[in-house]
XYZ file of C-alpha atoms in Angstrom:
517
model
C -26.638 -22.128 -8.454
C -25.645 -22.701 -12.070
C -22.196 -24.109 -12.799
C -20.125 -21.220 -14.223
C -18.647 -23.597 -16.826
C -22.040 -23.598 -18.577
C -23.963 -20.354 -18.397
C -27.052 -20.193 -20.642
C -28.087 -16.909 -22.200
C -31.530 -15.542 -21.306
C -31.074 -12.091 -22.865
C -34.117 -12.513 -25.119
C -36.384 -12.753 -22.067
C -35.134 -9.621 -20.257
C -37.975 -7.102 -19.923
C -40.295 -9.523 -21.746
C -43.611 -10.860 -20.417
C -43.025 -14.174 -22.171
C -42.739 -16.973 -19.566
C -42.655 -14.343 -16.805
C -43.974 -15.682 -13.496
C -43.032 -12.835 -11.136
C -42.997 -9.063 -11.129
C -39.768 -7.300 -10.106
C -40.218 -3.992 -8.326
C -36.895 -2.176 -8.720
C -36.703 0.574 -6.120
C -34.103 3.279 -5.545
C -33.439 3.308 -1.846
C -32.694 6.498 0.149
C -29.830 4.906 2.058
C -28.175 3.261 -0.943
C -28.840 5.561 -3.883
C -26.416 5.810 -6.760
C -24.938 8.963 -5.273
C -23.632 7.035 -2.262
C -19.935 6.392 -1.688
C -18.545 3.289 -3.334
C -15.839 3.121 -0.702
C -18.216 2.736 2.239
C -18.870 -0.267 4.377
C -20.841 -3.220 3.123
C -24.554 -2.624 3.503
C -26.737 -5.535 4.502
C -29.094 -6.781 1.780
C -32.744 -6.279 2.708
C -34.697 -9.111 4.244
C -37.182 -10.844 1.938
C -40.176 -8.948 3.309
C -38.347 -5.764 4.413
C -39.959 -2.484 3.418
C -37.798 0.587 2.810
C -38.610 4.171 1.906
C -37.967 4.593 -1.799
C -37.396 7.521 -4.109
C -38.379 5.960 -7.426
C -39.486 2.570 -8.642
C -40.181 0.654 -11.787
C -41.726 -2.766 -12.390
C -40.139 -5.344 -14.674
C -41.362 -8.811 -15.683
C -39.198 -11.439 -14.006
C -38.460 -15.115 -14.470
C -38.027 -16.997 -11.238
C -35.741 -19.709 -12.640
C -33.256 -17.062 -13.854
C -33.398 -15.262 -10.529
C -32.960 -18.472 -8.545
C -30.058 -19.625 -10.720
C -28.005 -16.439 -10.565
C -28.807 -14.705 -7.267
C -28.500 -16.137 -3.783
C -30.737 -13.357 -2.468
C -33.570 -14.039 -4.909
C -33.238 -17.762 -4.407
C -33.799 -17.329 -0.674
C -36.625 -14.848 -1.249
C -38.541 -16.992 -3.709
C -38.149 -20.112 -1.556
C -39.501 -18.238 1.455
C -42.838 -17.515 -0.188
C -45.700 -19.693 0.887
C -47.363 -21.734 -1.829
C -50.754 -20.372 -0.842
C -49.988 -16.712 -1.583
C -51.801 -15.025 -4.425
C -49.968 -13.906 -7.546
C -50.352 -10.224 -6.586
C -48.727 -10.892 -3.203
C -46.083 -13.015 -4.842
C -44.957 -10.127 -7.077
C -43.443 -7.945 -4.337
C -39.710 -8.303 -5.091
C -38.054 -5.159 -3.757
C -34.683 -4.085 -5.080
C -32.274 -1.184 -4.458
C -30.839 1.503 -6.759
C -32.940 2.008 -9.835
C -30.389 2.331 -12.665
C -27.840 -0.061 -11.212
C -30.574 -2.478 -10.194
C -31.700 -2.735 -13.806
C -28.084 -3.187 -14.942
C -27.587 -5.990 -12.443
C -30.801 -7.721 -13.527
C -29.813 -7.436 -17.180
C -26.406 -8.957 -16.392
C -28.143 -11.897 -14.693
C -29.952 -12.645 -17.958
C -26.764 -12.467 -20.070
C -24.385 -15.411 -20.381
C -21.466 -12.942 -20.499
C -22.432 -9.605 -18.907
C -21.593 -6.708 -21.211
C -20.245 -3.930 -18.984
C -17.871 -2.215 -21.401
C -19.875 1.026 -21.649
C -20.223 1.540 -17.887
C -18.173 4.167 -16.027
C -15.587 3.215 -13.410
C -17.830 4.486 -10.613
C -20.776 2.436 -11.869
C -18.607 -0.668 -12.186
C -17.563 -0.323 -8.549
C -21.133 0.279 -7.403
C -22.228 -2.726 -9.429
C -19.555 -4.822 -7.705
C -20.948 -3.875 -4.290
C -24.534 -4.476 -5.434
C -23.637 -7.886 -6.883
C -21.982 -8.831 -3.594
C -25.063 -7.818 -1.596
C -27.422 -9.808 -3.804
C -25.137 -12.789 -4.360
C -24.869 -12.463 -8.162
C -21.565 -14.278 -8.645
C -20.916 -13.746 -12.354
C -21.143 -9.945 -12.271
C -18.002 -9.307 -10.150
C -15.931 -11.322 -12.622
C -17.210 -9.247 -15.541
C -16.834 -5.942 -13.636
C -13.243 -6.742 -12.643
C -12.428 -7.681 -16.243
C -13.835 -4.340 -17.424
C -11.752 -2.447 -14.831
C -8.634 -4.398 -15.790
C -9.097 -3.216 -19.352
C -8.759 0.418 -18.196
C -5.170 1.674 -18.723
C -3.409 2.110 -15.388
C -2.813 5.808 -16.034
C -6.563 6.333 -16.552
C -7.673 4.797 -13.264
C -9.626 7.462 -11.403
C -8.638 8.327 -7.829
C -12.048 7.165 -6.560
C -11.435 3.813 -8.256
C -8.056 3.423 -6.555
C -9.552 4.120 -3.124
C -12.494 1.800 -3.738
C -10.288 -1.158 -4.725
C -8.716 -1.048 -1.250
C -11.997 -0.532 0.614
C -14.507 -2.798 -1.141
C -16.613 -5.077 1.076
C -14.988 -8.375 2.161
C -17.167 -10.352 -0.257
C -15.519 -8.540 -3.194
C -11.943 -9.034 -2.000
C -11.135 -12.265 -3.832
C -12.724 -11.146 -7.097
C -10.856 -7.829 -6.990
C -7.364 -9.175 -6.283
C -6.327 -8.716 -9.939
C -7.003 -4.971 -9.560
C -4.664 -4.467 -6.594
C -1.339 -4.147 -8.495
C -2.655 -1.343 -10.729
C -4.305 0.407 -7.769
C -1.124 0.093 -5.699
C 0.937 1.494 -8.553
C -1.408 4.450 -8.983
C -1.335 5.070 -5.223
C 2.459 5.076 -5.347
C 2.462 7.414 -8.308
C 0.222 9.906 -6.530
C 1.414 9.713 -2.908
C 4.336 7.276 -2.777
C 6.902 9.998 -2.056
C 5.583 11.213 1.282
C 7.727 14.360 1.313
C 6.496 15.478 -2.109
C 2.925 14.654 -1.115
C 3.133 16.839 1.989
C 4.748 19.685 0.052
C 1.876 19.825 -2.464
C -1.381 21.189 -1.003
C -3.670 19.061 -3.210
C -1.738 15.847 -2.576
C -1.528 16.618 1.135
C -5.314 16.920 1.213
C -5.621 13.542 -0.512
C -3.116 11.986 1.872
C -4.895 13.152 5.028
C -8.316 12.137 3.652
C -7.232 8.556 2.885
C -9.329 5.787 4.415
C -7.476 3.858 7.106
C -6.973 0.797 4.881
C -5.411 2.844 2.103
C -3.014 4.744 4.382
C -2.004 1.421 5.937
C -1.306 -0.045 2.478
C 0.780 3.031 1.590
C 2.914 2.799 4.736
C 3.392 -0.955 4.279
C 4.577 -0.570 0.688
C 8.335 -1.117 0.380
C 8.495 1.531 -2.365
C 7.140 4.368 -0.193
C 9.825 7.074 0.075
C 10.775 9.483 2.854
C 13.564 11.911 3.654
C 13.381 10.744 7.259
C 11.377 8.091 9.067
C 10.211 10.918 11.350
C 7.855 11.854 8.510
C 5.848 8.648 8.992
C 4.872 9.576 12.542
C 4.109 13.147 11.497
C 1.756 11.864 8.780
C -0.061 9.500 11.144
C -0.444 12.335 13.634
C -1.772 14.769 11.012
C -4.025 12.104 9.473
C -5.564 11.297 12.860
C -6.263 14.975 13.565
C -7.776 15.500 10.112
C -10.002 12.436 10.413
C -11.247 13.543 13.823
C -12.014 17.060 12.609
C -13.394 16.503 9.101
C -14.466 12.876 8.754
C -15.750 11.958 12.190
C -13.161 9.177 12.170
C -12.946 6.720 15.005
C -10.149 7.084 17.538
C -10.046 3.312 17.860
C -6.716 2.502 19.509
C -6.380 -0.705 17.478
C -6.613 1.156 14.171
C -4.077 3.724 15.354
C -1.786 0.960 16.555
C -1.854 -0.664 13.108
C -0.544 2.593 11.644
C 2.020 3.275 14.359
C 3.324 -0.275 13.943
C 4.550 0.764 10.479
C 7.131 3.201 11.907
C 10.643 1.845 11.404
C 11.853 3.213 14.712
C 15.630 2.609 14.321
C 15.581 5.031 11.374
C 13.877 7.842 13.298
C 16.232 10.428 14.780
C 16.882 10.253 18.496
C 16.021 13.914 19.310
C 12.703 13.481 17.497
C 11.756 10.267 19.327
C 12.878 11.580 22.709
C 10.903 14.813 22.467
C 8.281 15.067 19.713
C 7.107 11.441 19.664
C 7.447 10.828 23.399
C 5.419 13.981 24.189
C 2.605 13.138 21.772
C -0.771 12.139 23.276
C -1.267 9.957 20.198
C 1.842 7.911 20.936
C 0.821 7.620 24.589
C -2.336 5.782 23.469
C -0.405 3.021 21.751
C 3.092 2.878 23.302
C 3.765 1.878 26.876
C 6.398 3.902 28.812
C 8.822 0.983 28.410
C 8.213 0.818 24.655
C 8.860 4.558 24.342
C 12.167 4.154 26.179
C 13.130 1.263 23.895
C 12.137 3.340 20.869
C 14.466 6.102 22.029
C 17.324 3.634 22.604
C 17.076 2.017 19.178
C 16.533 5.271 17.230
C 19.363 6.917 15.310
C 21.664 9.117 17.350
C 25.129 10.586 16.701
C 27.550 7.703 16.296
C 24.904 5.111 17.167
C 24.329 1.825 15.380
C 20.584 1.178 15.637
C 20.829 -2.175 13.835
C 23.145 -3.430 16.600
C 20.625 -2.382 19.243
C 17.807 -4.156 17.412
C 19.887 -7.328 17.109
C 20.519 -7.215 20.841
C 16.780 -6.839 21.410
C 16.165 -9.863 19.173
C 18.710 -11.921 21.107
C 16.948 -10.993 24.327
C 13.543 -11.909 22.807
C 12.278 -8.399 23.484
C 8.449 -8.411 23.329
C 8.449 -4.968 21.688
C 9.808 -6.468 18.455
C 6.867 -8.866 18.288
C 4.468 -5.973 18.740
C 6.349 -3.663 16.356
C 7.920 -5.879 13.649
C 8.677 -2.829 11.474
C 11.516 -2.000 13.913
C 13.448 -4.801 12.206
C 12.870 -3.494 8.670
C 15.509 -1.676 6.581
C 15.530 2.018 5.821
C 12.901 3.223 3.344
C 13.921 4.519 -0.105
C 15.061 8.131 -0.134
C 12.661 10.887 -1.137
C 13.332 13.007 -4.199
C 12.971 16.006 -1.880
C 16.403 15.894 -0.239
C 16.198 19.333 1.343
C 13.870 22.261 1.803
C 14.787 25.162 -0.454
C 12.933 28.489 -0.447
C 13.784 31.436 -2.709
C 12.217 34.845 -3.301
C 12.882 38.385 -4.405
C 12.579 40.963 -1.633
C 12.021 44.479 -2.906
C 13.881 47.322 -1.271
C 10.547 49.109 -0.928
C 9.160 46.251 1.232
C 12.296 46.319 3.346
C 12.036 50.074 3.728
C 8.389 49.815 4.824
C 9.341 47.190 7.398
C 11.959 49.549 8.725
C 9.463 52.402 8.871
C 7.170 50.191 10.953
C 9.846 49.780 13.633
C 8.301 50.596 16.984
C 10.101 49.692 20.174
C 12.611 46.839 20.119
C 11.931 45.069 16.784
C 9.539 44.468 13.918
C 9.207 41.455 11.615
C 8.539 40.664 7.977
C 7.585 37.165 6.788
C 9.996 36.225 4.037
C 8.399 32.885 3.144
C 5.083 31.292 3.847
C 5.583 28.036 5.718
C 6.796 25.093 3.652
C 6.695 21.440 4.702
C 9.524 18.961 4.923
C 9.696 15.769 6.967
C 6.136 16.409 8.045
C 6.961 19.726 9.692
C 6.308 23.292 8.538
C 9.222 25.753 8.421
C 9.303 29.454 7.751
C 11.800 32.308 7.481
C 11.407 35.791 8.921
C 13.237 39.076 8.477
C 13.739 41.104 11.652
C 14.553 44.807 11.997
C 16.100 45.415 15.415
C 16.336 48.703 17.274
C 20.095 48.967 17.800
C 20.043 51.931 20.215
C 21.565 51.042 23.571
C 20.338 52.109 27.015
C 22.499 54.747 28.657
C 23.532 56.425 25.408
C 22.491 59.793 26.884
C 19.150 60.003 25.093
C 16.145 60.883 27.174
C 13.025 58.731 27.192
C 11.224 61.399 25.191
C 13.922 61.586 22.573
C 13.955 57.785 22.327
C 10.230 57.786 21.625
C 10.641 60.429 18.943
C 13.504 58.470 17.405
C 11.389 55.316 17.294
C 8.624 57.215 15.560
C 11.100 58.441 12.933
C 13.083 55.217 12.576
C 14.081 55.813 8.987
C 15.965 58.980 9.830
C 17.391 58.663 13.330
C 16.975 55.255 14.980
C 20.034 52.967 14.699
C 18.903 49.604 13.388
C 20.169 46.193 12.272
C 18.565 43.774 9.837
C 18.505 40.091 10.775
C 17.111 36.863 9.340
C 15.830 33.812 11.173
C 14.634 30.310 10.290
C 12.656 27.798 12.312
C 9.564 25.610 12.710
C 6.318 27.496 12.140
C 4.825 25.831 15.206
C 7.166 26.033 18.183
C 6.700 24.511 21.592
C 8.528 25.123 24.793
C 11.046 22.551 25.953
C 11.143 20.885 22.533
C 14.748 20.007 21.723
C 15.381 20.172 17.979
C 18.411 20.383 15.743
C 18.470 21.658 12.173
C 21.131 22.474 9.602
C 20.380 25.394 7.333
C 21.822 28.305 5.380
C 20.518 31.720 4.347
C 21.986 33.311 1.232
C 21.710 36.819 -0.178
C 23.035 36.380 -3.693
C 25.216 38.960 -5.378
C 24.535 40.450 -8.786
C 26.505 38.977 -11.665
C 29.706 41.006 -12.100
C 30.028 43.347 -15.079
C 32.226 42.306 -18.029
C 35.918 42.511 -17.142
C 37.750 45.675 -18.109
C 41.249 45.477 -19.549
C 43.698 47.565 -17.582
C 46.535 48.562 -19.912
C 48.815 49.096 -16.929
C 48.449 45.433 -15.881
C 50.010 43.847 -18.983
C 46.741 43.367 -20.796
C 45.218 41.194 -18.063
C 41.574 41.532 -17.099
C 41.160 42.961 -13.650
C 37.785 42.869 -11.893
C 36.812 42.373 -8.311
C 34.445 39.411 -7.983
C 31.572 40.146 -5.552
C 30.876 37.388 -3.064
C 27.572 35.892 -2.004
C 26.652 36.529 1.588
C 26.270 33.009 2.977
C 25.408 32.320 6.569
C 25.592 28.553 7.105
C 24.595 27.365 10.544
C 24.138 24.160 12.494
C 22.214 24.839 15.647
C 20.901 22.562 18.381
C 18.891 23.795 21.324
C 15.474 24.620 22.670
C 13.334 26.058 19.906
C 11.845 28.843 21.987
C 12.859 31.209 19.223
C 13.781 30.912 15.570
C 17.459 30.550 14.705
C 19.496 33.053 12.740
C 21.485 36.268 12.951
C 20.441 39.690 14.298
C 22.917 41.397 11.918
C 22.628 39.180 8.844
C 24.303 41.552 6.377
C 27.126 42.393 8.792
C 26.733 46.143 8.333
C 26.430 46.814 12.050
C 24.119 49.553 13.308
C 22.920 51.940 10.583
C 21.239 55.260 11.378
C 19.205 55.943 8.252
C 17.678 53.953 5.389
C 19.749 55.757 2.767
C 22.969 54.585 4.450
C 21.712 50.996 4.612
C 20.685 51.016 0.939
C 24.052 52.455 -0.021
C 25.812 49.577 1.751
C 23.602 47.033 -0.020
C 24.450 48.529 -3.380
C 28.136 48.795 -2.553
C 28.088 45.082 -1.703
C 26.569 44.412 -5.161
C 23.484 42.783 -3.599
C 20.773 44.834 -5.321
C 19.441 43.160 -8.471
C 17.415 44.614 -11.345
C 14.120 46.032 -10.178
C 15.708 47.067 -6.876
C 15.335 43.602 -5.352
C 17.355 41.346 -3.070
C 17.556 37.639 -3.943
C 17.180 35.613 -0.750
C 17.490 31.832 -0.488
C 16.925 29.650 2.579
C 17.963 26.003 2.491
C 17.340 23.462 5.258
C 19.433 20.339 4.766
C 18.829 18.363 7.945
C 16.177 18.183 10.636
C 16.734 16.192 13.791
């Protein structure tokens, strides 16, 4: 091969018959066409005499000394030909990908390949093609062209490809890693924000294994809780199995699970959610799960002390899971889960009218994600009539059918995980607020020495810290504290008297979850 310190320029001979001693048949291959993924695995270069089904082809005049000097593949191919072959037989040089094949050949003829006008996708495809055909000077030029692209303009496909290029391109592409890592951080580096945004969540779950691993290994990756990391790995694995035909290779899963900084997970989460997961069972032994529970964060615990004790005892789990010794990740910008909406009195009235039997429900908020888990809030209308109140079964049925006029009812609100499992111990801190209308301007009472006198309405705030089995959502069956009300008109009157009805006949409801254990 030619010394890269002195690279002659053969541009004047490209596509020219002058001094040509071989014909180049450039073929677009079905399995490696330009439309193929640039982030796929390295494809083996064809054998010298391999025949492949092609879509299109073109023939170019070639010059064997240029091909031998700048391509390991062509050097081996030309050397393999027998001296006794005819010129027509000697001209059968097959190549892959029509447009990119011509670009690669042209670059071989140039002393300094000019790739400035090529798109990012083509540059990446050219990198892979140059690796397959052993054209050493093209990767250098392609990487230089990609480095010239402003970091903010790097396309998402380019970022993914930088992490997943074939091994032969790794060294040449090292200069691209910082910009790709920065763009990855910018897009998905705050895991809580990524999960809360539907488009970013889709990108996160569709990441190739290498890219997700790089994201979890990055010291700048942010979370509200380390529990989120396991939730993401779990969701990513399910998505890959369902949509991408991803491998369930235990070694690949282990590489991801090894990134969990277990002392910073919460103890209830490790003891129940993680320990009960079939995914964790594939990669953690029963002893390792017990150790994970011991060193995770519990009330009043000092996980760092436990880890130090494990280090002193030369615990094998720390060798297998070195991330257990790492510090807490940076905090997410999403410090809590806040949901707000306006609930019209008409919607509330219709929910009440739908009351049949014991209770009826109204979804206040579509599920929102925080710490890798989906939460929702629901409004309940409860039948407040008590057995033994003297009403016959028939009259009870009639009352239920005319709930708005005769059935005593209470209005409650509840919060909880959208997906609930039996025997799953969880603890959350949350509040539900029905905000009051701004008070009217103060009125001067002349009998109070000119002082303004106005009664300030109070917000209805129901803060709650609840720990227990999440068989049901958590909240209050009589949220507004009005007790049992017989008719809608009486309930509406109480809402208005409490100064809770805003313009447009709406209630302003806010749910805030501040901690999830």
